[in-house]
């Protein structure tokens, strides 16, 4: 097992004598040290979200953050007079982050102790460490993906989207149509590999097999004309959702083998999984082939099994499966296939989605003249 610490996904800042020097309600002026500004900017560029938990007047404190030119870097500010442990919990809950991925920084030992008492998994730091955080391993992801670098803006767009959804009084489908959703499916390139690898590693509820594909695995598959590695991104009028899915497809004469399908849980409510599967099924129907999807039950991916069955996949046998890697729950055909079963479907044309526009390439193995054909 790796000894690397769990990465921090959100750092919660105190304000007085932590983020800035001085006490807002007592001093004529507070000062933002340049080394703290650099920390804020660097963490943001690494995809680490930042929030505020401060005992202050909200409007006054927020105006000061705006005057210092850094208000935009903070999500879900909790500025008021309630306990900071309550603020930290509110932030973690709204972000849907586990407490072990949240950190808190404050100059007051009593405040750090209060947070640590109620949330032992939250890592607490003295304000004196503020300029040193970017050098710590828990704040240093091995790879910074394109999506990570814009994570804060995506979350901020998500908050606006959620607020509008709560105010919307019509049917869900009507709200989804109002979003102008666009799903872009692309063949993966080397620049996208880090995000693809991340999705295969971190997605569990909407991952059909739980199989992890390394950077080397993915590079080999991208170079193989008998395979497709496809990335899925979603945007709407509020902004990008970022990369939300990955498909790994193997081409065979009578059947296309869906070896991996993983989609982000945050787009389940937008119907992204059904749109993606219907598009793939339509492509297989156009090529005149069946679809076989790998599936391995885990304690978390029941949602994916339901998605496959809702799309029409069954566990019934078909002779088209004869040429595919053997399903062997004992793992004798290779440990990577242990517990994997097939889900099979005779592909048919599906109606175009009513809530999402799909932009995607035509699928099919590359033939000897360089074109795409069944």
Short mmCIF file of C-alpha atoms in Angstrom, two decimals:
data_model
loop_
_atom_site.label_atom_id
_atom_site.label_comp_id
_atom_site.label_asym_id
_atom_site.label_seq_id
_atom_site.Cartn_x
_atom_site.Cartn_y
_atom_site.Cartn_z
CA UNK A 1 0.00 0.00 0.00
CA UNK A 2 1.21 3.52 -0.80
CA UNK A 3 2.47 5.66 2.07
CA UNK A 4 1.42 8.85 0.25
CA UNK A 5 -0.96 10.98 2.34
CA UNK A 6 -4.54 11.55 1.26
CA UNK A 7 -4.61 14.64 -0.94
CA UNK A 8 -6.38 17.71 0.39
CA UNK A 9 -9.36 18.62 -1.79
CA UNK A 10 -10.42 21.75 0.11
CA UNK A 11 -8.48 24.08 2.40
CA UNK A 12 -10.57 26.20 4.78
CA UNK A 13 -8.95 29.51 5.79
CA UNK A 14 -9.46 31.59 8.89
CA UNK A 15 -9.08 35.31 8.06
CA UNK A 16 -7.77 37.45 10.96
CA UNK A 17 -4.01 36.94 11.49
CA UNK A 18 -4.14 33.88 9.24
CA UNK A 19 -5.01 34.79 5.68
CA UNK A 20 -4.30 38.46 6.33
CA UNK A 21 -2.27 40.25 8.98
CA UNK A 22 -4.45 42.16 11.42
CA UNK A 23 -7.91 41.94 12.95
CA UNK A 24 -10.64 43.33 10.74
CA UNK A 25 -12.89 44.68 13.51
CA UNK A 26 -10.02 46.29 15.45
CA UNK A 27 -7.35 47.47 13.01
CA UNK A 28 -7.54 50.38 10.60
CA UNK A 29 -6.07 48.20 7.87
CA UNK A 30 -5.32 44.52 7.26
CA UNK A 31 -2.55 43.34 4.96
CA UNK A 32 -2.35 40.30 2.68
CA UNK A 33 1.26 39.01 2.62
CA UNK A 34 2.52 38.24 -0.86
CA UNK A 35 3.55 34.72 0.18
CA UNK A 36 -0.04 33.99 1.23
CA UNK A 37 -1.36 35.37 -2.05
CA UNK A 38 1.03 33.02 -3.87
CA UNK A 39 -0.20 30.08 -1.78
CA UNK A 40 -3.82 30.87 -2.65
CA UNK A 41 -3.07 31.17 -6.37
CA UNK A 42 -0.87 28.06 -6.46
CA UNK A 43 -3.39 25.85 -4.64
CA UNK A 44 -6.13 27.06 -6.96
CA UNK A 45 -4.03 26.15 -10.01
CA UNK A 46 -3.54 22.64 -8.58
CA UNK A 47 -7.30 22.11 -8.36
CA UNK A 48 -7.51 22.42 -4.57
CA UNK A 49 -10.65 24.27 -3.57
CA UNK A 50 -10.46 26.96 -0.89
CA UNK A 51 -13.11 28.25 1.49
CA UNK A 52 -13.35 30.55 4.50
CA UNK A 53 -14.44 29.93 8.12
CA UNK A 54 -14.17 33.20 10.00
CA UNK A 55 -15.81 34.82 13.02
CA UNK A 56 -16.48 38.21 11.46
CA UNK A 57 -19.23 40.35 10.02
CA UNK A 58 -19.96 38.70 6.68
CA UNK A 59 -20.41 41.76 4.49
CA UNK A 60 -17.39 43.58 5.93
CA UNK A 61 -15.11 40.55 5.56
CA UNK A 62 -16.26 39.76 2.05
CA UNK A 63 -15.75 43.37 0.98
CA UNK A 64 -12.19 43.14 2.31
CA UNK A 65 -11.54 39.95 0.32
CA UNK A 66 -12.83 41.72 -2.78
CA UNK A 67 -10.65 44.77 -2.09
CA UNK A 68 -7.63 42.48 -1.82
CA UNK A 69 -8.51 40.92 -5.19
CA UNK A 70 -8.88 37.36 -3.92
CA UNK A 71 -12.61 36.89 -3.24
CA UNK A 72 -13.04 34.91 -6.45
CA UNK A 73 -10.76 32.15 -5.15
CA UNK A 74 -13.11 31.11 -2.33
CA UNK A 75 -16.17 28.90 -2.50
CA UNK A 76 -18.91 28.60 0.12
CA UNK A 77 -17.58 31.25 2.55
CA UNK A 78 -18.80 30.69 6.12
CA UNK A 79 -18.41 34.08 7.79
CA UNK A 80 -20.40 34.65 10.97
CA UNK A 81 -20.33 33.88 14.68
CA UNK A 82 -21.03 30.14 14.83
CA UNK A 83 -18.40 27.53 15.80
CA UNK A 84 -15.77 26.88 13.14
CA UNK A 85 -16.38 23.14 13.37
CA UNK A 86 -19.91 23.86 12.17
CA UNK A 87 -18.54 25.97 9.30
CA UNK A 88 -16.12 23.24 8.24
CA UNK A 89 -18.89 20.64 8.26
CA UNK A 90 -21.19 22.86 6.21
CA UNK A 91 -18.47 23.32 3.59
CA UNK A 92 -17.61 19.60 3.43
CA UNK A 93 -21.27 18.59 3.23
CA UNK A 94 -22.09 21.01 0.43
CA UNK A 95 -19.03 19.92 -1.53
CA UNK A 96 -19.79 16.26 -0.75
CA UNK A 97 -16.17 15.81 0.38
CA UNK A 98 -15.04 13.31 3.01
CA UNK A 99 -13.62 15.03 6.10
CA UNK A 100 -10.25 13.37 5.52
CA UNK A 101 -9.88 15.43 2.33
CA UNK A 102 -10.53 18.75 4.13
CA UNK A 103 -7.88 20.91 5.84
CA UNK A 104 -8.23 23.90 8.16
CA UNK A 105 -5.74 26.70 8.93
CA UNK A 106 -6.07 29.13 11.85
CA UNK A 107 -3.76 31.16 14.08
CA UNK A 108 -5.68 30.28 17.27
CA UNK A 109 -4.84 26.93 18.94
CA UNK A 110 -8.28 26.90 20.58
CA UNK A 111 -10.03 27.15 17.19
CA UNK A 112 -7.89 24.35 15.73
CA UNK A 113 -8.61 22.21 18.77
CA UNK A 114 -12.35 22.85 18.50
CA UNK A 115 -12.37 21.72 14.85
CA UNK A 116 -10.13 18.71 15.57
CA UNK A 117 -12.35 17.64 18.48
CA UNK A 118 -15.50 17.52 16.34
CA UNK A 119 -13.80 16.36 13.12
CA UNK A 120 -10.69 14.29 13.94
CA UNK A 121 -10.04 13.50 10.26
CA UNK A 122 -9.66 17.17 9.30
CA UNK A 123 -6.00 18.15 9.15
CA UNK A 124 -5.36 21.41 11.03
CA UNK A 125 -2.46 23.80 10.41
CA UNK A 126 -1.06 26.76 12.30
CA UNK A 127 -1.25 30.08 10.43
CA UNK A 128 2.57 30.19 10.54
CA UNK A 129 2.55 27.33 7.99
CA UNK A 130 0.49 29.26 5.42
CA UNK A 131 3.40 30.03 3.10
CA UNK A 132 4.71 26.44 3.32
CA UNK A 133 1.56 24.51 2.40
CA UNK A 134 2.37 24.18 -1.30
CA UNK A 135 5.53 22.23 -0.43
CA UNK A 136 3.65 19.60 1.59
CA UNK A 137 2.82 16.29 -0.11
CA UNK A 138 -0.86 16.43 0.84
CA UNK A 139 -1.18 19.63 -1.20
CA UNK A 140 0.88 18.33 -4.14
CA UNK A 141 -1.06 16.17 -6.65
CA UNK A 142 1.24 14.13 -8.87
CA UNK A 143 -0.52 15.37 -12.00
CA UNK A 144 -2.56 18.53 -12.52
CA UNK A 145 -5.18 17.82 -15.18
CA UNK A 146 -6.93 20.40 -17.33
CA UNK A 147 -10.07 19.89 -15.26
CA UNK A 148 -8.16 20.29 -11.99
CA UNK A 149 -6.85 23.68 -13.05
CA UNK A 150 -10.41 24.93 -13.57
CA UNK A 151 -12.07 22.99 -10.75
CA UNK A 152 -13.01 26.06 -8.75
CA UNK A 153 -14.82 27.69 -11.68
CA UNK A 154 -16.66 24.41 -12.37
CA UNK A 155 -17.85 24.19 -8.77
CA UNK A 156 -18.95 27.83 -8.80
CA UNK A 157 -20.92 27.17 -11.99
CA UNK A 158 -22.42 24.13 -10.28
CA UNK A 159 -23.64 26.20 -7.35
CA UNK A 160 -25.39 28.61 -9.75
CA UNK A 161 -26.88 25.67 -11.63
CA UNK A 162 -28.17 24.10 -8.43
CA UNK A 163 -29.69 27.36 -7.25
CA UNK A 164 -31.60 27.75 -10.50
CA UNK A 165 -32.77 24.15 -10.38
CA UNK A 166 -34.18 24.69 -6.89
CA UNK A 167 -36.14 27.68 -8.13
CA UNK A 168 -37.39 25.95 -11.30
CA UNK A 169 -41.04 24.92 -11.00
CA UNK A 170 -41.49 22.79 -14.13
CA UNK A 171 -40.69 19.11 -14.85
CA UNK A 172 -37.08 17.91 -14.61
CA UNK A 173 -36.90 17.21 -18.34
CA UNK A 174 -37.94 20.78 -19.09
CA UNK A 175 -35.22 22.09 -16.79
CA UNK A 176 -32.60 19.91 -18.49
CA UNK A 177 -33.67 21.22 -21.89
CA UNK A 178 -33.27 24.76 -20.58
CA UNK A 179 -29.61 24.08 -19.78
CA UNK A 180 -28.56 23.68 -23.44
CA UNK A 181 -26.53 20.58 -22.56
CA UNK A 182 -23.85 19.48 -25.01
CA UNK A 183 -22.06 16.13 -24.67
CA UNK A 184 -18.75 16.01 -26.53
CA UNK A 185 -17.29 12.55 -27.12
CA UNK A 186 -13.73 12.52 -28.42
CA UNK A 187 -10.97 10.05 -29.09
CA UNK A 188 -8.48 10.39 -26.27
CA UNK A 189 -5.06 11.83 -26.95
CA UNK A 190 -1.97 11.92 -24.75
CA UNK A 191 -3.01 15.26 -23.23
CA UNK A 192 -6.23 13.69 -21.93
CA UNK A 193 -4.64 10.58 -20.45
CA UNK A 194 -4.17 11.93 -16.94
CA UNK A 195 -7.88 12.66 -16.60
CA UNK A 196 -8.81 9.28 -18.11
CA UNK A 197 -6.52 7.52 -15.64
CA UNK A 198 -8.00 9.58 -12.81
CA UNK A 199 -11.56 8.61 -13.78
CA UNK A 200 -10.72 4.90 -13.86
CA UNK A 201 -9.08 5.19 -10.45
CA UNK A 202 -11.51 7.46 -8.56
CA UNK A 203 -14.95 6.65 -10.01
CA UNK A 204 -16.61 3.81 -8.12
CA UNK A 205 -20.40 4.16 -8.15
CA UNK A 206 -20.58 4.57 -11.93
CA UNK A 207 -17.70 2.31 -12.90
CA UNK A 208 -18.73 -0.93 -14.58
CA UNK A 209 -15.71 -2.99 -13.55
CA UNK A 210 -13.51 -1.12 -11.08
CA UNK A 211 -10.52 -2.04 -13.26
CA UNK A 212 -7.72 0.55 -13.12
CA UNK A 213 -5.89 1.40 -16.35
CA UNK A 214 -2.46 2.96 -15.96
CA UNK A 215 -0.95 5.61 -18.19
CA UNK A 216 1.09 2.93 -19.98
CA UNK A 217 -2.03 0.75 -20.51
CA UNK A 218 -3.94 3.67 -22.00
CA UNK A 219 -1.10 4.76 -24.29
CA UNK A 220 -0.90 1.24 -25.71
CA UNK A 221 -4.65 1.12 -26.31
CA UNK A 222 -4.72 4.53 -27.99
CA UNK A 223 -2.09 3.29 -30.44
CA UNK A 224 -4.04 0.08 -31.18
CA UNK A 225 -6.40 0.43 -34.20
CA UNK A 226 -8.58 -2.35 -32.77
CA UNK A 227 -9.40 -0.28 -29.68
CA UNK A 228 -10.99 3.05 -28.89
CA UNK A 229 -10.33 5.14 -25.80
CA UNK A 230 -13.02 7.81 -25.69
CA UNK A 231 -13.41 10.75 -23.34
CA UNK A 232 -16.73 12.39 -22.53
CA UNK A 233 -17.16 16.05 -21.58
CA UNK A 234 -20.35 17.92 -20.73
CA UNK A 235 -21.08 21.65 -20.94
CA UNK A 236 -24.17 23.80 -20.51
CA UNK A 237 -25.03 27.48 -20.41
CA UNK A 238 -23.50 27.81 -16.94
CA UNK A 239 -20.13 26.48 -18.09
CA UNK A 240 -18.22 23.21 -18.36
CA UNK A 241 -18.78 20.17 -16.18
CA UNK A 242 -15.39 19.01 -17.41
CA UNK A 243 -14.43 15.46 -18.31
CA UNK A 244 -17.23 13.27 -16.96
CA UNK A 245 -16.71 9.87 -18.56
CA UNK A 246 -14.44 7.40 -20.28
CA UNK A 247 -15.15 4.42 -22.56
CA UNK A 248 -12.75 1.69 -23.57
CA UNK A 249 -14.00 -0.25 -26.59
CA UNK A 250 -12.52 -3.25 -28.40
CA UNK A 251 -13.53 -4.02 -31.98
CA UNK A 252 -14.36 -7.57 -33.14
CA UNK A 253 -16.03 -8.76 -36.32
CA UNK A 254 -19.46 -9.48 -34.84
CA UNK A 255 -19.38 -7.66 -31.53
CA UNK A 256 -17.92 -4.54 -29.97
CA UNK A 257 -16.51 -5.20 -26.53
CA UNK A 258 -17.13 -2.41 -24.00
CA UNK A 259 -14.30 -3.16 -21.58
CA UNK A 260 -14.79 -0.10 -19.40
CA UNK A 261 -17.46 2.50 -18.88
CA UNK A 262 -17.00 5.01 -16.07
CA UNK A 263 -18.95 8.23 -15.61
CA UNK A 264 -18.79 10.85 -12.90
CA UNK A 265 -21.52 10.63 -10.25
CA UNK A 266 -22.01 14.40 -10.44
CA UNK A 267 -23.70 14.14 -13.86
CA UNK A 268 -26.04 11.24 -13.08
CA UNK A 269 -28.92 13.66 -12.49
CA UNK A 270 -28.40 15.09 -15.98
CA UNK A 271 -29.04 11.71 -17.61
CA UNK A 272 -25.51 11.60 -19.01
CA UNK A 273 -25.11 7.84 -18.62
CA UNK A 274 -28.27 7.02 -20.58
CA UNK A 275 -27.38 9.49 -23.34
CA UNK A 276 -23.90 8.00 -23.63
CA UNK A 277 -25.11 4.40 -23.76
CA UNK A 278 -27.83 5.18 -26.30
CA UNK A 279 -25.27 6.88 -28.54
CA UNK A 280 -22.92 3.88 -28.34
CA UNK A 281 -25.76 1.45 -29.03
CA UNK A 282 -26.75 3.49 -32.09
CA UNK A 283 -23.18 3.40 -33.40
CA UNK A 284 -23.06 -0.39 -32.97
CA UNK A 285 -26.41 -0.72 -34.76
CA UNK A 286 -25.07 1.33 -37.68
CA UNK A 287 -22.10 -1.03 -37.89
CA UNK A 288 -24.33 -4.12 -37.71
CA UNK A 289 -22.69 -5.56 -34.59
CA UNK A 290 -23.75 -6.61 -31.11
CA UNK A 291 -22.45 -5.02 -27.90
CA UNK A 292 -20.86 -6.94 -25.04
CA UNK A 293 -20.12 -4.98 -21.87
CA UNK A 294 -17.86 -6.10 -19.05
CA UNK A 295 -19.44 -5.85 -15.64
CA UNK A 296 -18.14 -6.75 -12.20
CA UNK A 297 -20.35 -6.30 -9.16
CA UNK A 298 -18.88 -4.26 -6.34
CA UNK A 299 -20.41 -2.97 -3.13
CA UNK A 300 -20.80 0.47 -4.74
CA UNK A 301 -21.68 0.13 -8.45
CA UNK A 302 -25.30 -1.02 -8.26
CA UNK A 303 -26.22 2.16 -10.18
CA UNK A 304 -24.16 1.01 -13.15
CA UNK A 305 -25.83 -2.39 -13.22
CA UNK A 306 -29.22 -0.65 -13.29
CA UNK A 307 -28.03 1.63 -16.12
CA UNK A 308 -26.99 -1.37 -18.23
CA UNK A 309 -30.28 -3.18 -17.66
CA UNK A 310 -32.30 -0.05 -18.36
CA UNK A 311 -30.43 0.31 -21.67
CA UNK A 312 -31.40 -3.27 -22.63
CA UNK A 313 -28.30 -5.29 -21.72
CA UNK A 314 -28.92 -8.79 -20.36
CA UNK A 315 -26.77 -11.60 -19.00
CA UNK A 316 -28.06 -14.05 -21.62
CA UNK A 317 -25.46 -15.92 -23.66
CA UNK A 318 -24.83 -15.26 -27.37
CA UNK A 319 -22.46 -17.03 -29.74
CA UNK A 320 -20.94 -13.65 -30.66
CA UNK A 321 -19.17 -13.77 -27.30
CA UNK A 322 -17.07 -16.78 -28.23
CA UNK A 323 -14.11 -14.74 -29.44
CA UNK A 324 -13.90 -12.49 -26.39
CA UNK A 325 -11.64 -13.01 -23.36
CA UNK A 326 -13.05 -15.78 -21.20
CA UNK A 327 -15.16 -14.83 -18.23
CA UNK A 328 -13.68 -16.65 -15.27
CA UNK A 329 -14.75 -15.74 -11.76
CA UNK A 330 -11.86 -17.79 -10.40
CA UNK A 331 -9.42 -15.61 -12.30
CA UNK A 332 -7.68 -18.44 -14.17
CA UNK A 333 -7.89 -16.43 -17.40
CA UNK A 334 -5.95 -13.64 -15.71
CA UNK A 335 -6.48 -11.90 -12.42
CA UNK A 336 -7.57 -8.73 -14.20
CA UNK A 337 -10.73 -10.59 -15.36
CA UNK A 338 -11.58 -12.12 -12.00
CA UNK A 339 -15.26 -11.68 -11.27
CA UNK A 340 -16.06 -9.97 -14.57
CA UNK A 341 -19.24 -11.03 -16.38
CA UNK A 342 -20.64 -10.10 -19.78
CA UNK A 343 -23.74 -8.05 -20.38
CA UNK A 344 -25.00 -8.51 -23.95
CA UNK A 345 -27.20 -6.45 -26.24
CA UNK A 346 -28.39 -6.72 -29.84
CA UNK A 347 -27.85 -3.13 -30.94
CA UNK A 348 -30.74 -1.12 -32.32
CA UNK A 349 -31.30 2.47 -33.37
CA UNK A 350 -32.25 4.78 -30.53
CA UNK A 351 -34.14 8.09 -30.70
CA UNK A 352 -32.03 11.21 -30.39
CA UNK A 353 -31.93 12.56 -26.81
CA UNK A 354 -34.39 15.35 -26.08
CA UNK A 355 -32.28 17.12 -23.46
CA UNK A 356 -28.72 16.91 -24.79
CA UNK A 357 -26.95 17.55 -28.07
CA UNK A 358 -24.27 14.92 -28.77
CA UNK A 359 -21.13 15.77 -30.71
CA UNK A 360 -19.18 12.60 -31.46
CA UNK A 361 -17.07 10.80 -34.07
CA UNK A 362 -18.29 7.84 -36.12
CA UNK A 363 -17.03 4.61 -34.59
CA UNK A 364 -15.53 1.55 -36.22
CA UNK A 365 -12.10 -0.03 -36.61
CA UNK A 366 -9.66 1.77 -38.86
CA UNK A 367 -9.32 -0.12 -42.16
CA UNK A 368 -6.16 -0.50 -44.21
CA UNK A 369 -6.83 2.67 -46.23
CA UNK A 370 -6.95 4.75 -43.05
CA UNK A 371 -10.71 5.17 -42.93
CA UNK A 372 -13.25 3.91 -40.45
CA UNK A 373 -15.22 0.79 -41.28
CA UNK A 374 -16.88 -2.12 -39.59
#
